[in-house]
Tab-separated table of C-alpha atoms in Angstrom:
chain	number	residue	atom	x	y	z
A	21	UNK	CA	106.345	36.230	115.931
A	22	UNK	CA	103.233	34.355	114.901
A	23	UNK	CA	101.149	36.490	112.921
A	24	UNK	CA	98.351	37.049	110.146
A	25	UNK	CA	99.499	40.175	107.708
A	26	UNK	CA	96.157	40.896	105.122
A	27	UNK	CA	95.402	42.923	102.444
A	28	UNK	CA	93.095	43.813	99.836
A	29	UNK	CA	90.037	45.449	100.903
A	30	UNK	CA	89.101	48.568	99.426
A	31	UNK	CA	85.873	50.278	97.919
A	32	UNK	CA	83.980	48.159	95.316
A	33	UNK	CA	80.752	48.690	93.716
A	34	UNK	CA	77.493	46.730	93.955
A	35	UNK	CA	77.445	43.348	91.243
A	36	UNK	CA	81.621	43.708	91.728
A	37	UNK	CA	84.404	41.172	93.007
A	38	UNK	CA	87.379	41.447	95.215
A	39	UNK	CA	90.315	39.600	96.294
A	40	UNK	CA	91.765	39.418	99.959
A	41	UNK	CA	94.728	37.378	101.126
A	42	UNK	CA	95.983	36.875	104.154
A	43	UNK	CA	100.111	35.905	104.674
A	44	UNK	CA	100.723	33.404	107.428
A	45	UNK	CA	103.866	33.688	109.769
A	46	UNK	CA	105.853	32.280	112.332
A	47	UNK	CA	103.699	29.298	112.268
A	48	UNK	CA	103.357	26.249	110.178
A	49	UNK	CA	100.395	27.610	108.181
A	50	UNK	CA	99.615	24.363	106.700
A	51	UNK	CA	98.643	22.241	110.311
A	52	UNK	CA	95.888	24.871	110.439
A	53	UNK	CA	92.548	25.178	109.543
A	54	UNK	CA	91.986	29.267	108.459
A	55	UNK	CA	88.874	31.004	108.296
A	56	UNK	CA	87.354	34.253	107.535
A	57	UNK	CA	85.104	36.315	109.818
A	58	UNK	CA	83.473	39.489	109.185
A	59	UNK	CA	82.166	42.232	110.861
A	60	UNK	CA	79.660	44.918	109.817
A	61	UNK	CA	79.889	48.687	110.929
A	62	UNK	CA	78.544	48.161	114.577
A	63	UNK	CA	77.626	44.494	114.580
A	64	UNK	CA	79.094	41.460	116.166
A	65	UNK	CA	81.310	38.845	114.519
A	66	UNK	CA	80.084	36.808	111.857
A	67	UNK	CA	81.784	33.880	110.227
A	68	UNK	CA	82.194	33.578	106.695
A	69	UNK	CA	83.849	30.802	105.388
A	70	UNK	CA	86.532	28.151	106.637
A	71	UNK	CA	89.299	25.606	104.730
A	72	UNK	CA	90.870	22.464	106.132
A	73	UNK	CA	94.525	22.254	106.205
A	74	UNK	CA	95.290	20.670	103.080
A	75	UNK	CA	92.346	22.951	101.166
A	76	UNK	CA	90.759	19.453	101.051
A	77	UNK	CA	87.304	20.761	102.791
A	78	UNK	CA	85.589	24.036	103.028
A	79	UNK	CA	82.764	25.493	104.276
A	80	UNK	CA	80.592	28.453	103.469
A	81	UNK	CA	78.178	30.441	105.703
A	82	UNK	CA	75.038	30.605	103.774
A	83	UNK	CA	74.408	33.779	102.480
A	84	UNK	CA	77.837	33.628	100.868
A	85	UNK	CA	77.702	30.728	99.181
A	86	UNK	CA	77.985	30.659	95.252
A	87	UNK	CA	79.579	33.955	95.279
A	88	UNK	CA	82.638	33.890	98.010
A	89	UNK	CA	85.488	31.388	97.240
A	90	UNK	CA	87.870	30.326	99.896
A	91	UNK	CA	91.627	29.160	99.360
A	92	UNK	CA	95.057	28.273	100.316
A	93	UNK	CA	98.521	28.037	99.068
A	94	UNK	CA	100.088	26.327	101.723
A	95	UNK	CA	103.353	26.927	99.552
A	96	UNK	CA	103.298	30.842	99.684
A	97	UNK	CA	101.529	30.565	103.491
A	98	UNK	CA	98.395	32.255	101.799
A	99	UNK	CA	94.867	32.005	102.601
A	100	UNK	CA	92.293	34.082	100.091
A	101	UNK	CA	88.907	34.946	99.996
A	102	UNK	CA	87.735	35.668	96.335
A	103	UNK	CA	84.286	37.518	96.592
A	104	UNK	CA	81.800	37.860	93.899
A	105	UNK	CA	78.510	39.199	93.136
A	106	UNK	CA	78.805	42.147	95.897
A	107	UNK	CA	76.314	43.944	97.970
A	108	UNK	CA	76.471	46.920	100.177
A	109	UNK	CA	75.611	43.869	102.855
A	110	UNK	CA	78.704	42.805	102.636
A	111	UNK	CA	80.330	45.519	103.356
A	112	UNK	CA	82.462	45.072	106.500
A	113	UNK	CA	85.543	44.577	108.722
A	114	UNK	CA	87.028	40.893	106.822
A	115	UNK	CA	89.276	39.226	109.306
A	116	UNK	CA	91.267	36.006	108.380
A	117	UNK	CA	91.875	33.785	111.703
A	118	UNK	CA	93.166	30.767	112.843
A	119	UNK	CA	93.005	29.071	116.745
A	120	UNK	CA	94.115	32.223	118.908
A	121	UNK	CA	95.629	34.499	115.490
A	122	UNK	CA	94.048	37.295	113.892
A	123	UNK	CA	95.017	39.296	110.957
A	124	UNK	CA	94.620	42.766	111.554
A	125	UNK	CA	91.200	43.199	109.747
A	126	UNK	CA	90.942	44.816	105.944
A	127	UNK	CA	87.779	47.128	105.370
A	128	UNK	CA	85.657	46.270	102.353
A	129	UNK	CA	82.644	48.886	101.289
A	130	UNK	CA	80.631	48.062	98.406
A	131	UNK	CA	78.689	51.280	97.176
A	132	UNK	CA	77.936	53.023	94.214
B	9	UNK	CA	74.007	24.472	111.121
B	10	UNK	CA	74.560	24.547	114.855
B	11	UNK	CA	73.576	27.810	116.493
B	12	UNK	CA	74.806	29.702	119.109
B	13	UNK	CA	73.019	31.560	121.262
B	14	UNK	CA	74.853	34.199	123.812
B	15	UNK	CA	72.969	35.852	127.142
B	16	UNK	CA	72.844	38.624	128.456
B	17	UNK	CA	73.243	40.930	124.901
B	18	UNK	CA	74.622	43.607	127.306
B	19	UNK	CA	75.726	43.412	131.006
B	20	UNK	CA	76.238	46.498	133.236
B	21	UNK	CA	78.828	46.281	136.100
B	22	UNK	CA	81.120	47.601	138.157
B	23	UNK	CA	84.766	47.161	138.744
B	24	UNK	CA	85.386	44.263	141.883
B	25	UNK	CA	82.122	42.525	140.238
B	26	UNK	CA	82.201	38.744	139.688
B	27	UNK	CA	79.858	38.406	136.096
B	28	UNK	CA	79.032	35.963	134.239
B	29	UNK	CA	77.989	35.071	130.362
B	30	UNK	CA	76.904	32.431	129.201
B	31	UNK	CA	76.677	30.542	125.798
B	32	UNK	CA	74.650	27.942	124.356
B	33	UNK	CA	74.798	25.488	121.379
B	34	UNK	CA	71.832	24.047	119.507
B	35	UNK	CA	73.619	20.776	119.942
B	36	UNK	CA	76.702	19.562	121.622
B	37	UNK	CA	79.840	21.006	120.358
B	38	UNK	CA	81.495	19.012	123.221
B	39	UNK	CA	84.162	21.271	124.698
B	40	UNK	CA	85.145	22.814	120.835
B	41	UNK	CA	84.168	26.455	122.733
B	42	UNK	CA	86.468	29.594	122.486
B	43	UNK	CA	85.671	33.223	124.387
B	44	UNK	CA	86.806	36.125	122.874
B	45	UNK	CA	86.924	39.664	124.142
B	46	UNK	CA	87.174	42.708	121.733
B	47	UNK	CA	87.468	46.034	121.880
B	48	UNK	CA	86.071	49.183	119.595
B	49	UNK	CA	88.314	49.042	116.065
B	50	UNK	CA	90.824	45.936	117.128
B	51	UNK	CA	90.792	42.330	116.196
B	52	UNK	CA	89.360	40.133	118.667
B	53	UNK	CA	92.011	38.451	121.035
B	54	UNK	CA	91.521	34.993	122.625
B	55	UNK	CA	91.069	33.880	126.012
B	56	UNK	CA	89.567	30.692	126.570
B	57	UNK	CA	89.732	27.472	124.582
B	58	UNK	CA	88.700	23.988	124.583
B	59	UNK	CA	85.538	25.398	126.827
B	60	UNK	CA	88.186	26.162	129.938
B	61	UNK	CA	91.867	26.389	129.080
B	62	UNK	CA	93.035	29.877	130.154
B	63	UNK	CA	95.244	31.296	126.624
B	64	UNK	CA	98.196	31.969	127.717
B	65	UNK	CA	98.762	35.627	129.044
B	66	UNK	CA	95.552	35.622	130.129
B	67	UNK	CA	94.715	36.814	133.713
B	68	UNK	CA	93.559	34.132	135.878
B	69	UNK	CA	90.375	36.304	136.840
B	70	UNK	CA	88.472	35.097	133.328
B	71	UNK	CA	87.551	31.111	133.408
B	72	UNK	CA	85.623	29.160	131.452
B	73	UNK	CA	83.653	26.229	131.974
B	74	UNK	CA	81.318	23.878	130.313
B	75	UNK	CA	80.505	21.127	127.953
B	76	UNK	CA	78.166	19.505	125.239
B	77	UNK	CA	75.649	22.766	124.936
B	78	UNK	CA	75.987	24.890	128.325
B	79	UNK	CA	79.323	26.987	128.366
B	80	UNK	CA	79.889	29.898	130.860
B	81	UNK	CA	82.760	32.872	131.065
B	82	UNK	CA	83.439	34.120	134.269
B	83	UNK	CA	85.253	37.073	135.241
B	84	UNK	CA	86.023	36.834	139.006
B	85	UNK	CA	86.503	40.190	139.987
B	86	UNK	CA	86.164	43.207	137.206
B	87	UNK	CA	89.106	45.322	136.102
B	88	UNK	CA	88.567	48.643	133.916
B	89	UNK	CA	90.427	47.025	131.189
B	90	UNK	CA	87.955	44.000	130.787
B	91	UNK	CA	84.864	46.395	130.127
B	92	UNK	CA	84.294	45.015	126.089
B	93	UNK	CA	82.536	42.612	124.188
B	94	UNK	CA	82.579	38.964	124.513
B	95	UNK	CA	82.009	36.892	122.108
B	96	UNK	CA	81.687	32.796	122.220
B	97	UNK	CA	82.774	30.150	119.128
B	98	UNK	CA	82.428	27.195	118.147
B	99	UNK	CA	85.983	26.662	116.457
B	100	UNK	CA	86.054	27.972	113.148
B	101	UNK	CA	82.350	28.242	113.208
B	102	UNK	CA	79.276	30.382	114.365
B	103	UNK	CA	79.698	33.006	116.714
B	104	UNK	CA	77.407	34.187	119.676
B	105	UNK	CA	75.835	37.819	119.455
B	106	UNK	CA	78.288	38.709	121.431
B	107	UNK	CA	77.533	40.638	125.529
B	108	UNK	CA	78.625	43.994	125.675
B	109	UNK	CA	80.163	44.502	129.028
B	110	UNK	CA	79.676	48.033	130.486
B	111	UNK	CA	80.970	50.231	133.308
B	112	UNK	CA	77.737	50.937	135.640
């Protein structure tokens, strides 16, 4: 069964960091570009960052970049999303994706 | 950054409607279009890609057409399950706002 198993959300405060990951499988996890896409309490998706296959390439929505750090280890099927610097803005749904896949979502809140 | 821009935000109808939603890019994205629908507290699940390939399991009621910047979902004829929000993407990119279907 192809799936996307995550984990690592949890409650953080403001100025903190957090980890997710995401496990790939029944898929080869390194033919696909992954990406992360977020969703705030009652808002639509947003996308967040994205890495090509080989980690080679990867691309940051704006108002993440310098603080949220996409990876891969195509040898553990792993994508991660290292986030820095954290604001109750960023508090959300974090989904990792590929073409068609979805994890099942992990719920960060960033409050004091 | 290429934007995309979704119409209508909301859409009332009833079941046996034909609707339609549309999706535009600030420039041509040629056919690198998904459609998602989701519903309250799940992931999103696929159902168009490449602008008009139905995903597989898909009922044949949703199609999808369009190319360059104009892209269009189509639901021929509205079942209770498909009132939900539908969201266009450019792969592994920006999203649309998103059209929240409703019952009328």
């Amino acid at each position: 069964e192809v799936q996307l198993v995550q984990s690592g959300g949890g409650l953080v405060q403001p100025g903190g960091s957090l980890r997710l990951s995401c496990v790939a499988s029944g898929f080869t996890f390194s033919s696909y570009w992954m990406s992360w896409v977020r969703q705030a309490p009652g808002k639509g998706l947003e996308w967040v960052a994205n890495i090509k296959e080989d980690g080679s390439e990867k691309y940051y929505v704006d108002f993440v970049k310098g603080r949220f750090s996409i990876s891969r280890d195509n040898a553990k099927n792993s994508l991660y999303l290292q986030m820095n610097s954290l604001t109750a803005e960023d508090t959300a749904v974090y989904y990792c994706a590929r073409e068609g896949v979805w994890g099942q979502g992990t719920t960060v809140i960033v409050s004091s | 950054d290429i934007q995309m821009t979704q119409s209508p935000s909301t859409l009332s109808a009833s079941v046996g409607d034909r609707v339609t939603i549309t999706c535009r890019a600030s420039q041509s994205i040629h056919i690198w279009l998904a459609w998602y629908q989701q519903k309250p507290g799940k992931a999103p699940k696929l159902l168009i890609y490449d602008a008009s390939t139905l995903e597989s399991g898909v009922p044949s009621r949703f199609s999808g057409s369009g190319s360059g910047t104009e892209f269009t979902l189509t639901i021929s004829s509205l079942q209770p399950d498909d009132f939900a929000t539908y969201y266009c993407q450019q792969y592994h990119l920006n999203f649309g706002q998103g059209t929240k279907l409703e019952i009328k």
